[in-house]
């Protein structure tokens, strides 16, 4: 068959190991998954109550416009309804953007390492990928300026960045956006927005008034604790949203996911609580890294990228044996590090014990 040339050598996404797999593999009773930055506190009790008593009509197609959820988010962000686009997770929005704007002859600029779906989708569409290496975990925005040219169609920014966790400081971001020609779409992926506590970070939705070529991505998968339901959304200029909406498939979000996201928005106190708890636990990780003289990136998210002795795959394997699934930096473009989702207080205490063993076994070997 005549597959698109971009597909040559590409592989499907390989998810991390499941809790059940690891339990069977190592005969463990309890396994904690700290590999995909899900919310360890679950989701709002309001959502759980709804799930037990829902009245979704299974035989009816979903509202392709996600009208009720649109109304709620329009109020929450104080933007017109035409500025919202919904995706089956923000993953799908990344795909829609790529499909609409990228192809042979165009190029797209992105940080590296960062969220792999930007490059993955660009490759399928046949666009040239220009990766700008991070500097100390931060976007090198001057490097972005050097990388782009008249064929650049999309610029991807990930703030906070996955897998380093660093944010782009608000002033740097604004200075950068002023320099970008308005025919280039700038995507600001903020999957971890709710976890940010730093003061030099602003609600980027306010930037949309000044920069009509910017689109912001948010998701219900991380802090809202609803990864299973696949709901993400974009906020941007109505003209951009309208083009992307043409590419979107008619019933991309299912009724259940949309209804659940609506309930989650009624309980912002849950998000605040998670932000606080996560921030406390993030500080424990910071202190642990300092005490043990290991490097950790300055995270504003619910995960940390932390240095390990020796090879990252070996470290991930050792942690796995003690019941913790983490992501090896070898697959994230950060060898020598593992990415660990910040768990609950008890989970983290046990994680530090497992990490102690990793550090100690290393000392003995040396
Ligand atoms: C998890 C994640 C996403 C994808 O989220 P979904 O809404 O579940 O598709 C997008 N971007 C980044 C940076 C992420 O870490």
Short mmCIF file of C-alpha atoms and ligand atoms in Angstrom, two decimals:
data_model
loop_
_atom_site.label_atom_id
_atom_site.label_comp_id
_atom_site.label_asym_id
_atom_site.label_seq_id
_atom_site.Cartn_x
_atom_site.Cartn_y
_atom_site.Cartn_z
CA UNK A 1 0.00 0.00 0.00
CA UNK A 2 1.03 3.57 -0.52
CA UNK A 3 1.35 4.76 3.05
CA UNK A 4 2.15 8.41 3.71
CA UNK A 5 5.94 8.76 3.60
CA UNK A 6 6.00 10.28 7.06
CA UNK A 7 4.83 6.96 8.52
CA UNK A 8 8.05 5.21 7.56
CA UNK A 9 9.77 3.92 10.69
CA UNK A 10 7.12 5.33 13.04
CA UNK A 11 5.72 3.24 15.87
CA UNK A 12 2.41 3.35 17.75
CA UNK A 13 2.46 4.91 21.21
CA UNK A 14 3.61 2.40 23.82
CA UNK A 15 1.86 2.96 27.12
CA UNK A 16 3.73 2.33 30.38
CA UNK A 17 3.18 -0.92 32.26
CA UNK A 18 -0.15 -1.41 33.98
CA UNK A 19 -0.53 -2.06 37.70
CA UNK A 20 -1.86 -5.59 36.98
CA UNK A 21 1.15 -6.43 34.76
CA UNK A 22 3.61 -5.42 37.44
CA UNK A 23 1.70 -7.25 40.18
CA UNK A 24 1.88 -10.47 38.19
CA UNK A 25 5.45 -9.97 37.04
CA UNK A 26 6.94 -9.42 40.50
CA UNK A 27 4.29 -11.08 42.68
CA UNK A 28 3.54 -7.80 44.45
CA UNK A 29 0.34 -7.11 46.39
CA UNK A 30 0.49 -3.37 46.12
CA UNK A 31 1.74 -1.43 43.13
CA UNK A 32 1.56 2.35 42.76
CA UNK A 33 1.51 3.85 39.27
CA UNK A 34 3.48 7.09 39.23
CA UNK A 35 4.15 7.05 35.49
CA UNK A 36 1.43 9.05 33.75
CA UNK A 37 0.81 12.08 35.98
CA UNK A 38 -2.73 11.10 36.88
CA UNK A 39 -4.29 12.65 39.99
CA UNK A 40 -3.50 10.43 43.02
CA UNK A 41 -6.49 11.92 44.87
CA UNK A 42 -8.91 10.71 42.20
CA UNK A 43 -11.65 13.10 41.16
CA UNK A 44 -14.26 15.30 42.83
CA UNK A 45 -16.83 13.50 45.05
CA UNK A 46 -19.45 15.36 42.98
CA UNK A 47 -18.28 13.43 39.92
CA UNK A 48 -18.35 10.12 41.77
CA UNK A 49 -21.92 10.76 42.95
CA UNK A 50 -22.95 11.59 39.40
CA UNK A 51 -21.34 8.41 38.05
CA UNK A 52 -23.44 6.33 40.44
CA UNK A 53 -26.72 7.96 39.50
CA UNK A 54 -26.35 9.14 35.91
CA UNK A 55 -29.14 9.22 33.36
CA UNK A 56 -27.18 9.34 30.10
CA UNK A 57 -29.24 8.17 27.14
CA UNK A 58 -27.02 5.52 25.65
CA UNK A 59 -28.82 5.23 22.32
CA UNK A 60 -28.57 8.95 21.52
CA UNK A 61 -25.51 10.47 19.83
CA UNK A 62 -23.66 12.92 22.05
CA UNK A 63 -24.25 16.66 21.70
CA UNK A 64 -21.61 17.28 19.02
CA UNK A 65 -21.32 20.83 20.23
CA UNK A 66 -20.88 19.93 23.91
CA UNK A 67 -23.27 22.81 24.59
CA UNK A 68 -23.58 22.61 28.37
CA UNK A 69 -19.89 22.11 28.95
CA UNK A 70 -19.21 24.95 26.52
CA UNK A 71 -21.47 27.27 28.52
CA UNK A 72 -19.72 26.44 31.76
CA UNK A 73 -16.22 26.89 30.39
CA UNK A 74 -17.22 30.07 28.62
CA UNK A 75 -18.25 31.48 32.01
CA UNK A 76 -15.25 30.09 33.85
CA UNK A 77 -12.75 31.62 31.44
CA UNK A 78 -14.86 34.64 30.59
CA UNK A 79 -14.58 34.04 26.83
CA UNK A 80 -17.26 33.81 24.11
CA UNK A 81 -18.47 30.28 23.36
CA UNK A 82 -17.03 30.46 19.84
CA UNK A 83 -13.56 30.51 21.34
CA UNK A 84 -13.80 26.91 22.57
CA UNK A 85 -12.99 23.64 20.83
CA UNK A 86 -13.36 20.22 22.46
CA UNK A 87 -11.22 17.19 21.82
CA UNK A 88 -11.06 13.57 22.85
CA UNK A 89 -8.32 14.58 25.23
CA UNK A 90 -5.99 17.40 24.23
CA UNK A 91 -4.18 14.65 22.33
CA UNK A 92 -6.91 14.87 19.72
CA UNK A 93 -6.68 18.65 19.54
CA UNK A 94 -2.97 18.31 18.80
CA UNK A 95 -3.92 15.96 15.98
CA UNK A 96 -6.59 18.33 14.66
CA UNK A 97 -4.19 21.29 14.67
CA UNK A 98 -1.55 19.23 12.85
CA UNK A 99 -4.02 17.96 10.30
CA UNK A 100 -5.32 21.46 9.61
CA UNK A 101 -2.01 23.28 9.32
CA UNK A 102 0.88 20.92 8.67
CA UNK A 103 1.99 19.14 5.53
CA UNK A 104 4.83 18.77 3.11
CA UNK A 105 6.55 22.09 2.54
CA UNK A 106 5.73 23.47 6.00
CA UNK A 107 7.74 23.19 9.18
CA UNK A 108 6.89 23.25 12.86
CA UNK A 109 9.02 24.37 15.80
CA UNK A 110 8.92 22.72 19.23
CA UNK A 111 10.97 22.29 22.39
CA UNK A 112 12.92 19.09 22.97
CA UNK A 113 12.43 17.07 25.03
CA UNK A 114 8.73 17.79 25.36
CA UNK A 115 5.37 16.14 24.83
CA UNK A 116 5.98 13.59 22.03
CA UNK A 117 2.62 14.04 20.30
CA UNK A 118 3.66 17.34 18.67
CA UNK A 119 6.43 15.65 16.67
CA UNK A 120 4.44 12.44 16.19
CA UNK A 121 1.55 14.19 14.44
CA UNK A 122 3.79 16.53 12.45
CA UNK A 123 5.67 13.53 11.12
CA UNK A 124 2.48 11.82 9.96
CA UNK A 125 1.47 14.99 8.11
CA UNK A 126 4.87 15.14 6.41
CA UNK A 127 5.95 18.48 7.88
CA UNK A 128 9.55 19.23 8.78
CA UNK A 129 10.17 19.09 12.52
CA UNK A 130 12.49 21.66 14.07
CA UNK A 131 13.34 20.82 17.65
CA UNK A 132 14.87 23.45 19.91
CA UNK A 133 16.76 21.88 22.83
CA UNK A 134 15.72 22.99 26.32
CA UNK A 135 18.29 24.87 28.37
CA UNK A 136 18.25 23.68 32.01
CA UNK A 137 14.75 22.37 31.46
CA UNK A 138 13.52 25.73 30.11
CA UNK A 139 12.31 26.68 26.63
CA UNK A 140 15.08 28.46 24.69
CA UNK A 141 12.87 31.09 23.10
CA UNK A 142 15.78 32.75 21.29
CA UNK A 143 16.49 29.36 19.78
CA UNK A 144 12.86 29.27 18.62
CA UNK A 145 13.37 32.61 16.83
CA UNK A 146 16.43 31.21 15.04
CA UNK A 147 14.60 28.00 14.09
CA UNK A 148 11.59 29.54 12.41
CA UNK A 149 11.27 30.91 8.90
CA UNK A 150 8.62 31.84 6.34
CA UNK A 151 7.50 28.17 6.07
CA UNK A 152 6.83 27.79 9.80
CA UNK A 153 3.15 27.01 10.32
CA UNK A 154 2.91 26.01 13.99
CA UNK A 155 4.99 26.71 17.10
CA UNK A 156 4.43 24.44 20.11
CA UNK A 157 5.06 25.68 23.63
CA UNK A 158 4.51 23.44 26.63
CA UNK A 159 4.19 25.32 29.92
CA UNK A 160 4.73 23.73 32.34
CA UNK A 161 6.81 21.47 30.13
CA UNK A 162 6.43 17.71 30.19
CA UNK A 163 8.85 16.04 31.15
CA UNK A 164 10.88 18.75 32.96
CA UNK A 165 8.01 20.53 34.73
CA UNK A 166 9.41 24.05 34.19
CA UNK A 167 7.17 26.97 33.21
CA UNK A 168 7.87 29.72 30.70
CA UNK A 169 7.93 32.89 32.86
CA UNK A 170 5.10 35.28 31.89
CA UNK A 171 7.35 38.17 30.81
CA UNK A 172 9.49 35.96 28.58
CA UNK A 173 6.38 34.53 27.02
CA UNK A 174 4.91 37.95 26.24
CA UNK A 175 8.17 39.25 24.76
CA UNK A 176 8.35 36.16 22.58
CA UNK A 177 4.74 36.37 21.37
CA UNK A 178 5.25 40.00 20.31
CA UNK A 179 7.95 38.85 17.89
CA UNK A 180 5.94 36.09 16.21
CA UNK A 181 4.30 36.91 12.87
CA UNK A 182 0.51 36.63 13.16
CA UNK A 183 0.21 34.02 10.41
CA UNK A 184 1.99 31.45 12.59
CA UNK A 185 -0.17 29.55 15.08
CA UNK A 186 1.35 29.41 18.56
CA UNK A 187 0.01 26.51 20.62
CA UNK A 188 0.40 26.88 24.36
CA UNK A 189 -0.14 23.45 25.90
CA UNK A 190 -1.03 23.90 29.56
CA UNK A 191 -2.01 20.39 30.59
CA UNK A 192 -0.67 21.05 34.11
CA UNK A 193 -1.97 24.63 34.50
CA UNK A 194 -3.94 23.82 37.67
CA UNK A 195 -0.79 22.71 39.51
CA UNK A 196 1.21 25.89 38.99
CA UNK A 197 1.93 27.90 42.14
CA UNK A 198 4.76 30.14 40.85
CA UNK A 199 3.98 33.87 40.81
CA UNK A 200 5.62 34.55 37.43
CA UNK A 201 2.89 32.60 35.63
CA UNK A 202 -0.29 34.28 34.45
CA UNK A 203 -3.62 32.92 33.28
CA UNK A 204 -2.66 32.67 29.62
CA UNK A 205 -6.28 33.05 28.54
CA UNK A 206 -5.78 36.78 29.20
CA UNK A 207 -3.07 36.78 26.51
CA UNK A 208 -5.63 35.91 23.85
CA UNK A 209 -6.85 39.52 23.75
CA UNK A 210 -3.45 40.75 22.67
CA UNK A 211 -2.31 37.82 20.55
CA UNK A 212 -4.89 36.55 18.06
CA UNK A 213 -2.59 33.78 16.78
CA UNK A 214 -2.33 31.98 20.14
CA UNK A 215 -4.35 28.92 21.17
CA UNK A 216 -4.33 27.54 24.72
CA UNK A 217 -4.80 23.81 25.44
CA UNK A 218 -6.24 22.57 28.73
CA UNK A 219 -7.36 19.13 29.84
CA UNK A 220 -9.55 17.30 32.34
CA UNK A 221 -7.04 14.43 32.41
CA UNK A 222 -4.58 15.68 34.98
CA UNK A 223 -5.68 17.79 37.96
CA UNK A 224 -9.40 17.10 37.38
CA UNK A 225 -8.61 13.39 37.68
CA UNK A 226 -10.66 12.34 34.64
CA UNK A 227 -8.05 10.86 32.28
CA UNK A 228 -10.29 7.88 31.50
CA UNK A 229 -12.98 10.12 30.02
CA UNK A 230 -10.79 11.82 27.39
CA UNK A 231 -11.86 15.45 27.52
CA UNK A 232 -9.55 18.27 26.56
CA UNK A 233 -10.24 21.69 25.11
CA UNK A 234 -8.69 24.60 23.31
CA UNK A 235 -9.34 28.31 23.77
CA UNK A 236 -8.53 30.64 20.90
CA UNK A 237 -9.61 33.23 18.41
CA UNK A 238 -13.03 32.30 16.87
CA UNK A 239 -11.56 32.28 13.33
CA UNK A 240 -8.93 29.70 14.33
CA UNK A 241 -11.45 27.63 16.29
CA UNK A 242 -13.79 27.63 13.30
CA UNK A 243 -11.12 26.17 10.98
CA UNK A 244 -10.17 23.52 13.52
CA UNK A 245 -13.82 22.70 14.12
CA UNK A 246 -14.11 21.82 10.42
CA UNK A 247 -11.40 19.21 10.85
CA UNK A 248 -12.84 17.78 14.08
CA UNK A 249 -14.96 14.65 13.71
CA UNK A 250 -18.66 15.24 14.50
CA UNK A 251 -19.04 13.29 17.77
CA UNK A 252 -15.47 13.22 19.00
CA UNK A 253 -16.41 13.50 22.68
CA UNK A 254 -18.77 10.96 24.19
CA UNK A 255 -21.80 11.97 26.26
CA UNK A 256 -20.40 10.47 29.41
CA UNK A 257 -17.09 12.32 29.28
CA UNK A 258 -18.73 15.66 28.61
CA UNK A 259 -21.29 15.21 31.39
CA UNK A 260 -18.61 14.22 33.86
CA UNK A 261 -16.44 17.22 32.94
CA UNK A 262 -19.43 19.49 33.62
CA UNK A 263 -19.81 18.07 37.12
CA UNK A 264 -16.10 18.48 37.76
CA UNK A 265 -16.32 22.19 36.98
CA UNK A 266 -18.88 22.59 39.77
CA UNK A 267 -16.25 21.64 42.32
CA UNK A 268 -13.30 23.98 41.93
CA UNK A 269 -12.58 23.53 45.65
CA UNK A 270 -11.39 20.02 44.82
CA UNK A 271 -8.86 21.43 42.36
CA UNK A 272 -7.61 23.95 44.90
CA UNK A 273 -7.20 21.22 47.48
CA UNK A 274 -5.25 19.08 44.99
CA UNK A 275 -3.03 22.02 44.08
CA UNK A 276 -2.21 22.57 47.76
CA UNK A 277 -1.60 18.92 48.59
CA UNK A 278 0.49 18.49 45.46
CA UNK A 279 2.55 21.57 46.23
CA UNK A 280 3.29 20.28 49.77
CA UNK A 281 4.35 16.92 48.40
CA UNK A 282 6.38 18.57 45.63
CA UNK A 283 8.35 20.36 48.35
CA UNK A 284 9.07 17.02 49.98
CA UNK A 285 10.57 15.82 46.70
CA UNK A 286 12.64 19.02 46.48
CA UNK A 287 13.97 18.51 49.98
CA UNK A 288 14.65 14.85 49.34
CA UNK A 289 16.69 15.72 46.25
CA UNK A 290 18.68 18.38 48.12
CA UNK A 291 19.35 16.10 51.10
CA UNK A 292 20.62 13.36 48.82
CA UNK A 293 22.59 15.60 46.48
CA UNK A 294 20.68 14.56 43.39
CA UNK A 295 19.50 16.91 40.68
CA UNK A 296 15.80 17.54 40.17
CA UNK A 297 14.23 19.98 37.71
CA UNK A 298 12.16 22.84 39.12
CA UNK A 299 8.68 21.41 38.66
CA UNK A 300 5.43 23.35 38.66
CA UNK A 301 3.43 20.20 37.93
CA UNK A 302 2.33 16.98 39.64
CA UNK A 303 5.47 15.16 38.53
CA UNK A 304 9.21 15.54 38.97
CA UNK A 305 12.12 14.67 36.73
CA UNK A 306 14.71 13.36 39.13
CA UNK A 307 18.29 12.21 38.64
CA UNK A 308 19.12 8.55 39.20
CA UNK A 309 22.43 6.79 39.71
CA UNK A 310 23.48 4.90 36.60
CA UNK A 311 21.06 3.98 33.81
CA UNK A 312 17.45 5.24 33.93
CA UNK A 313 16.00 1.93 32.68
CA UNK A 314 17.81 0.08 35.48
CA UNK A 315 16.56 2.59 38.05
CA UNK A 316 12.99 2.31 36.76
CA UNK A 317 13.29 -1.48 36.92
CA UNK A 318 14.58 -1.37 40.50
CA UNK A 319 11.70 0.92 41.55
CA UNK A 320 9.29 -1.41 39.78
CA UNK A 321 10.50 -4.31 41.94
CA UNK A 322 9.51 -2.25 44.97
CA UNK A 323 6.07 -1.58 43.58
CA UNK A 324 6.50 1.82 41.87
CA UNK A 325 5.88 2.33 38.17
CA UNK A 326 7.78 5.38 36.94
CA UNK A 327 8.82 6.54 33.47
CA UNK A 328 12.43 6.00 32.47
CA UNK A 329 14.13 9.07 31.07
CA UNK A 330 15.56 6.92 28.30
CA UNK A 331 12.21 7.03 26.51
CA UNK A 332 11.60 10.70 27.34
CA UNK A 333 14.83 12.10 25.92
CA UNK A 334 16.25 12.65 29.41
CA UNK A 335 18.72 9.81 30.08
CA UNK A 336 19.97 9.70 33.68
CA UNK A 337 16.57 10.75 35.03
CA UNK A 338 13.20 9.20 35.82
CA UNK A 339 9.88 11.02 35.73
CA UNK A 340 7.80 10.37 38.80
CA UNK A 341 4.22 11.46 39.39
CA UNK A 342 3.91 13.07 42.81
CA UNK A 343 1.69 10.75 44.84
CA UNK A 344 -0.12 11.08 48.15
CA UNK A 345 1.84 11.63 51.37
CA UNK A 346 1.88 7.90 52.17
CA UNK A 347 2.78 6.88 48.62
CA UNK A 348 5.66 9.34 48.56
CA UNK A 349 7.01 8.22 51.93
CA UNK A 350 7.19 4.68 50.60
CA UNK A 351 8.61 5.89 47.32
CA UNK A 352 11.47 7.64 49.14
CA UNK A 353 12.26 4.35 50.92
CA UNK A 354 12.46 2.56 47.58
CA UNK A 355 14.60 5.39 46.20
CA UNK A 356 16.89 5.20 49.27
CA UNK A 357 17.52 1.57 48.41
CA UNK A 358 18.37 2.57 44.86
CA UNK A 359 20.88 5.16 46.09
CA UNK A 360 22.38 2.81 48.69
CA UNK A 361 22.79 -0.16 46.37
CA UNK A 362 24.63 2.19 44.07
CA UNK A 363 27.04 3.27 46.79
CA UNK A 364 27.82 -0.35 47.59
CA UNK A 365 28.53 -1.12 43.95
CA UNK A 366 30.92 1.83 43.69
C1 LIG B 1 -1.03 14.48 29.47
C2 LIG B 1 -0.69 15.56 28.51
C3 LIG B 1 -1.52 15.88 27.42
C4 LIG B 1 -2.65 15.00 26.98
O1 LIG B 1 -3.73 15.04 27.75
P1 LIG B 1 -5.11 14.41 27.29
O2 LIG B 1 -6.05 15.54 27.46
O3 LIG B 1 -5.32 13.28 28.23
O4 LIG B 1 -5.01 13.95 25.86
C5 LIG B 1 -1.19 16.95 26.60
N1 LIG B 1 -0.07 17.65 26.81
C6 LIG B 1 0.76 17.37 27.83
C7 LIG B 1 1.98 18.18 28.01
C8 LIG B 1 0.49 16.30 28.69
O5 LIG B 1 1.36 15.98 29.65
#
